[in-house]
């Protein structure tokens, strides 16, 4: 009798989700990305390397923890996408505060945005992510991101990696229904909407 295969949960769920978002929203340039490690998404030709992570305010981490402790059964079966949700994922399917039971572990290990950037920049400048022509940092968040947040993130990144040979040139800040693509050098960003249908499609292909 064949062994039943469970959901593919680990951080790769979010790495697959990030890859699908990039190639769908930003186009063919990102279609050659493959899911590896150090960094998580990279092209075989050494052109692009993108590290994928998450950021969350400490107050929201505590709220998610409380939600799951109080209502884990409801979180598992909340909607008619029950088979998928039962596997433990919610990102991209419902409102910003919902968390699947497996995904819960991922968000519990999140840190506030500034701390995440500091950690990842220290690694890129020290060569931890290898040698790529262009480095990007893709950050999932469940926080409500403002223009001030984006500018602060770019300035902080620029300050931390000043004069370093290896740097993050782009920050990809991903809310459920919006992708912000931030050019660190020019302190500018573009905002791309992500429809509910796209979210559902990314979810189904990532889980």
GROMACS .gro file of C-alpha atoms in nm:
model
  207
    1UNK     CA    1   0.000   0.000   0.000
    2UNK     CA    2   0.145   0.335  -0.102
    3UNK     CA    3   0.230   0.575   0.176
    4UNK     CA    4   0.011   0.884   0.178
    5UNK     CA    5   0.210   1.193   0.101
    6UNK     CA    6   0.139   1.492   0.323
    7UNK     CA    7   0.155   1.859   0.235
    8UNK     CA    8   0.490   2.001   0.131
    9UNK     CA    9   0.521   2.229   0.432
   10UNK     CA   10   0.844   2.392   0.512
   11UNK     CA   11   0.968   2.732   0.409
   12UNK     CA   12   0.955   2.605   0.050
   13UNK     CA   13   0.580   2.677   0.043
   14UNK     CA   14   0.660   3.047   0.065
   15UNK     CA   15   0.955   3.021  -0.171
   16UNK     CA   16   0.732   2.862  -0.436
   17UNK     CA   17   0.467   3.126  -0.369
   18UNK     CA   18   0.727   3.403  -0.411
   19UNK     CA   19   0.853   3.256  -0.740
   20UNK     CA   20   0.502   3.233  -0.882
   21UNK     CA   21   0.427   3.589  -0.773
   22UNK     CA   22   0.744   3.727  -0.932
   23UNK     CA   23   0.706   3.554  -1.266
   24UNK     CA   24   0.332   3.626  -1.289
   25UNK     CA   25   0.334   3.987  -1.173
   26UNK     CA   26   0.673   4.104  -1.302
   27UNK     CA   27   0.711   3.887  -1.610
   28UNK     CA   28   0.948   3.664  -1.801
   29UNK     CA   29   1.266   3.797  -1.642
   30UNK     CA   30   1.183   3.590  -1.333
   31UNK     CA   31   1.064   3.274  -1.507
   32UNK     CA   32   1.412   3.118  -1.497
   33UNK     CA   33   1.429   3.127  -1.115
   34UNK     CA   34   1.470   2.790  -0.945
   35UNK     CA   35   1.411   2.702  -0.580
   36UNK     CA   36   1.742   2.620  -0.411
   37UNK     CA   37   1.923   2.745  -0.103
   38UNK     CA   38   2.150   3.038  -0.022
   39UNK     CA   39   1.969   3.218  -0.173
   40UNK     CA   40   1.627   3.056  -0.198
   41UNK     CA   41   1.551   3.159  -0.556
   42UNK     CA   42   1.824   3.186  -0.818
   43UNK     CA   43   1.895   3.161  -1.188
   44UNK     CA   44   2.139   2.902  -1.323
   45UNK     CA   45   2.335   3.169  -1.508
   46UNK     CA   46   2.423   3.353  -1.187
   47UNK     CA   47   2.227   3.659  -1.289
   48UNK     CA   48   1.968   3.683  -1.010
   49UNK     CA   49   1.970   3.560  -0.650
   50UNK     CA   50   1.671   3.627  -0.423
   51UNK     CA   51   1.645   3.538  -0.055
   52UNK     CA   52   1.290   3.477   0.075
   53UNK     CA   53   1.188   3.554   0.432
   54UNK     CA   54   0.907   3.705   0.642
   55UNK     CA   55   0.857   3.996   0.877
   56UNK     CA   56   0.592   4.065   1.136
   57UNK     CA   57   0.546   4.316   1.415
   58UNK     CA   58   0.585   4.156   1.757
   59UNK     CA   59   0.233   4.260   1.858
   60UNK     CA   60   0.088   4.073   1.560
   61UNK     CA   61   0.295   3.762   1.637
   62UNK     CA   62   0.135   3.759   1.982
   63UNK     CA   63  -0.212   3.806   1.830
   64UNK     CA   64  -0.159   3.514   1.592
   65UNK     CA   65  -0.034   3.300   1.878
   66UNK     CA   66  -0.345   3.379   2.081
   67UNK     CA   67  -0.578   3.317   1.784
   68UNK     CA   68  -0.432   2.973   1.724
   69UNK     CA   69  -0.428   2.875   2.090
   70UNK     CA   70  -0.795   2.973   2.124
   71UNK     CA   71  -0.934   2.840   1.796
   72UNK     CA   72  -0.705   2.590   1.630
   73UNK     CA   73  -0.998   2.374   1.515
   74UNK     CA   74  -1.170   2.668   1.348
   75UNK     CA   75  -0.849   2.771   1.179
   76UNK     CA   76  -0.821   2.424   1.030
   77UNK     CA   77  -1.172   2.413   0.882
   78UNK     CA   78  -1.280   2.772   0.828
   79UNK     CA   79  -1.372   2.762   0.458
   80UNK     CA   80  -1.469   2.543   0.170
   81UNK     CA   81  -1.112   2.525   0.052
   82UNK     CA   82  -1.106   2.281   0.341
   83UNK     CA   83  -0.877   2.017   0.197
   84UNK     CA   84  -0.609   2.274   0.129
   85UNK     CA   85  -0.670   2.459   0.453
   86UNK     CA   86  -0.665   2.132   0.642
   87UNK     CA   87  -0.311   2.085   0.518
   88UNK     CA   88  -0.228   2.384   0.730
   89UNK     CA   89  -0.196   2.683   0.497
   90UNK     CA   90  -0.397   3.004   0.469
   91UNK     CA   91  -0.169   3.261   0.307
   92UNK     CA   92  -0.330   3.415   0.002
   93UNK     CA   93  -0.676   3.270   0.061
   94UNK     CA   94  -0.844   3.488   0.320
   95UNK     CA   95  -0.809   3.803   0.527
   96UNK     CA   96  -0.469   3.924   0.641
   97UNK     CA   97  -0.494   3.792   1.001
   98UNK     CA   98  -0.580   3.431   0.917
   99UNK     CA   99  -0.310   3.169   0.959
  100UNK     CA  100  -0.311   2.798   0.881
  101UNK     CA  101  -0.200   2.550   1.145
  102UNK     CA  102   0.124   2.454   0.970
  103UNK     CA  103   0.190   2.807   0.847
  104UNK     CA  104   0.156   2.920   1.210
  105UNK     CA  105   0.505   2.788   1.286
  106UNK     CA  106   0.649   2.993   1.002
  107UNK     CA  107   0.505   3.321   1.131
  108UNK     CA  108   0.599   3.249   1.493
  109UNK     CA  109   0.964   3.265   1.384
  110UNK     CA  110   0.918   3.601   1.212
  111UNK     CA  111   1.084   3.921   1.331
  112UNK     CA  112   1.000   4.289   1.278
  113UNK     CA  113   1.100   4.425   0.936
  114UNK     CA  114   1.401   4.626   1.051
  115UNK     CA  115   1.554   4.326   1.231
  116UNK     CA  116   1.490   4.098   0.933
  117UNK     CA  117   1.667   4.338   0.697
  118UNK     CA  118   1.962   4.371   0.933
  119UNK     CA  119   2.003   3.995   0.953
  120UNK     CA  120   1.978   3.935   0.578
  121UNK     CA  121   2.202   4.227   0.479
  122UNK     CA  122   2.476   4.103   0.711
  123UNK     CA  123   2.467   3.772   0.524
  124UNK     CA  124   2.467   3.912   0.171
  125UNK     CA  125   2.759   4.149   0.235
  126UNK     CA  126   2.961   3.864   0.387
  127UNK     CA  127   2.911   3.639   0.083
  128UNK     CA  128   2.675   3.393   0.252
  129UNK     CA  129   2.448   3.394  -0.055
  130UNK     CA  130   2.725   3.340  -0.306
  131UNK     CA  131   2.805   3.554  -0.605
  132UNK     CA  132   2.519   3.682  -0.821
  133UNK     CA  133   2.503   3.983  -1.048
  134UNK     CA  134   2.191   4.105  -0.870
  135UNK     CA  135   2.060   4.026  -0.522
  136UNK     CA  136   1.701   4.071  -0.408
  137UNK     CA  137   1.527   4.025  -0.074
  138UNK     CA  138   1.166   3.903  -0.087
  139UNK     CA  139   0.979   3.965   0.239
  140UNK     CA  140   0.632   3.828   0.315
  141UNK     CA  141   0.441   4.030   0.570
  142UNK     CA  142   0.099   4.033   0.733
  143UNK     CA  143   0.148   4.391   0.852
  144UNK     CA  144  -0.020   4.688   0.687
  145UNK     CA  145   0.267   4.847   0.494
  146UNK     CA  146   0.274   5.225   0.447
  147UNK     CA  147   0.483   5.443   0.215
  148UNK     CA  148   0.681   5.549   0.522
  149UNK     CA  149   0.753   5.185   0.606
  150UNK     CA  150   0.884   5.122   0.254
  151UNK     CA  151   1.107   5.429   0.255
  152UNK     CA  152   1.243   5.340   0.598
  153UNK     CA  153   1.317   4.985   0.484
  154UNK     CA  154   1.508   5.106   0.177
  155UNK     CA  155   1.705   5.364   0.377
  156UNK     CA  156   1.794   5.106   0.642
  157UNK     CA  157   1.907   4.859   0.378
  158UNK     CA  158   2.116   5.125   0.205
  159UNK     CA  159   2.278   5.229   0.533
  160UNK     CA  160   2.364   4.875   0.639
  161UNK     CA  161   2.525   4.775   0.310
  162UNK     CA  162   2.696   5.105   0.227
  163UNK     CA  163   3.024   5.049   0.037
  164UNK     CA  164   2.983   4.670   0.045
  165UNK     CA  165   3.068   4.484  -0.274
  166UNK     CA  166   2.762   4.258  -0.252
  167UNK     CA  167   2.430   4.432  -0.189
  168UNK     CA  168   2.056   4.387  -0.216
  169UNK     CA  169   1.948   4.603  -0.507
  170UNK     CA  170   1.576   4.527  -0.472
  171UNK     CA  171   1.336   4.465  -0.186
  172UNK     CA  172   1.015   4.279  -0.272
  173UNK     CA  173   0.764   4.348   0.005
  174UNK     CA  174   0.468   4.112  -0.032
  175UNK     CA  175   0.132   4.165   0.134
  176UNK     CA  176  -0.141   3.919   0.041
  177UNK     CA  177  -0.288   4.135  -0.235
  178UNK     CA  178  -0.006   4.378  -0.309
  179UNK     CA  179   0.357   4.343  -0.415
  180UNK     CA  180   0.586   4.640  -0.356
  181UNK     CA  181   0.905   4.637  -0.565
  182UNK     CA  182   1.156   4.872  -0.403
  183UNK     CA  183   1.468   5.003  -0.577
  184UNK     CA  184   1.714   5.056  -0.293
  185UNK     CA  185   1.954   5.279  -0.488
  186UNK     CA  186   1.689   5.532  -0.589
  187UNK     CA  187   1.468   5.498  -0.280
  188UNK     CA  188   1.167   5.446  -0.505
  189UNK     CA  189   0.907   5.174  -0.540
  190UNK     CA  190   0.631   5.043  -0.763
  191UNK     CA  191   0.310   4.888  -0.640
  192UNK     CA  192   0.150   4.588  -0.812
  193UNK     CA  193  -0.199   4.458  -0.725
  194UNK     CA  194  -0.251   4.084  -0.681
  195UNK     CA  195  -0.607   3.970  -0.745
  196UNK     CA  196  -0.793   3.713  -0.536
  197UNK     CA  197  -0.788   3.476  -0.831
  198UNK     CA  198  -0.410   3.511  -0.861
  199UNK     CA  199  -0.371   3.448  -0.487
  200UNK     CA  200  -0.577   3.132  -0.511
  201UNK     CA  201  -0.374   3.013  -0.809
  202UNK     CA  202  -0.042   3.079  -0.632
  203UNK     CA  203  -0.171   2.897  -0.325
  204UNK     CA  204  -0.285   2.585  -0.510
  205UNK     CA  205   0.043   2.558  -0.700
  206UNK     CA  206   0.257   2.616  -0.390
  207UNK     CA  207   0.095   2.384  -0.138
   0.00000   0.00000   0.00000
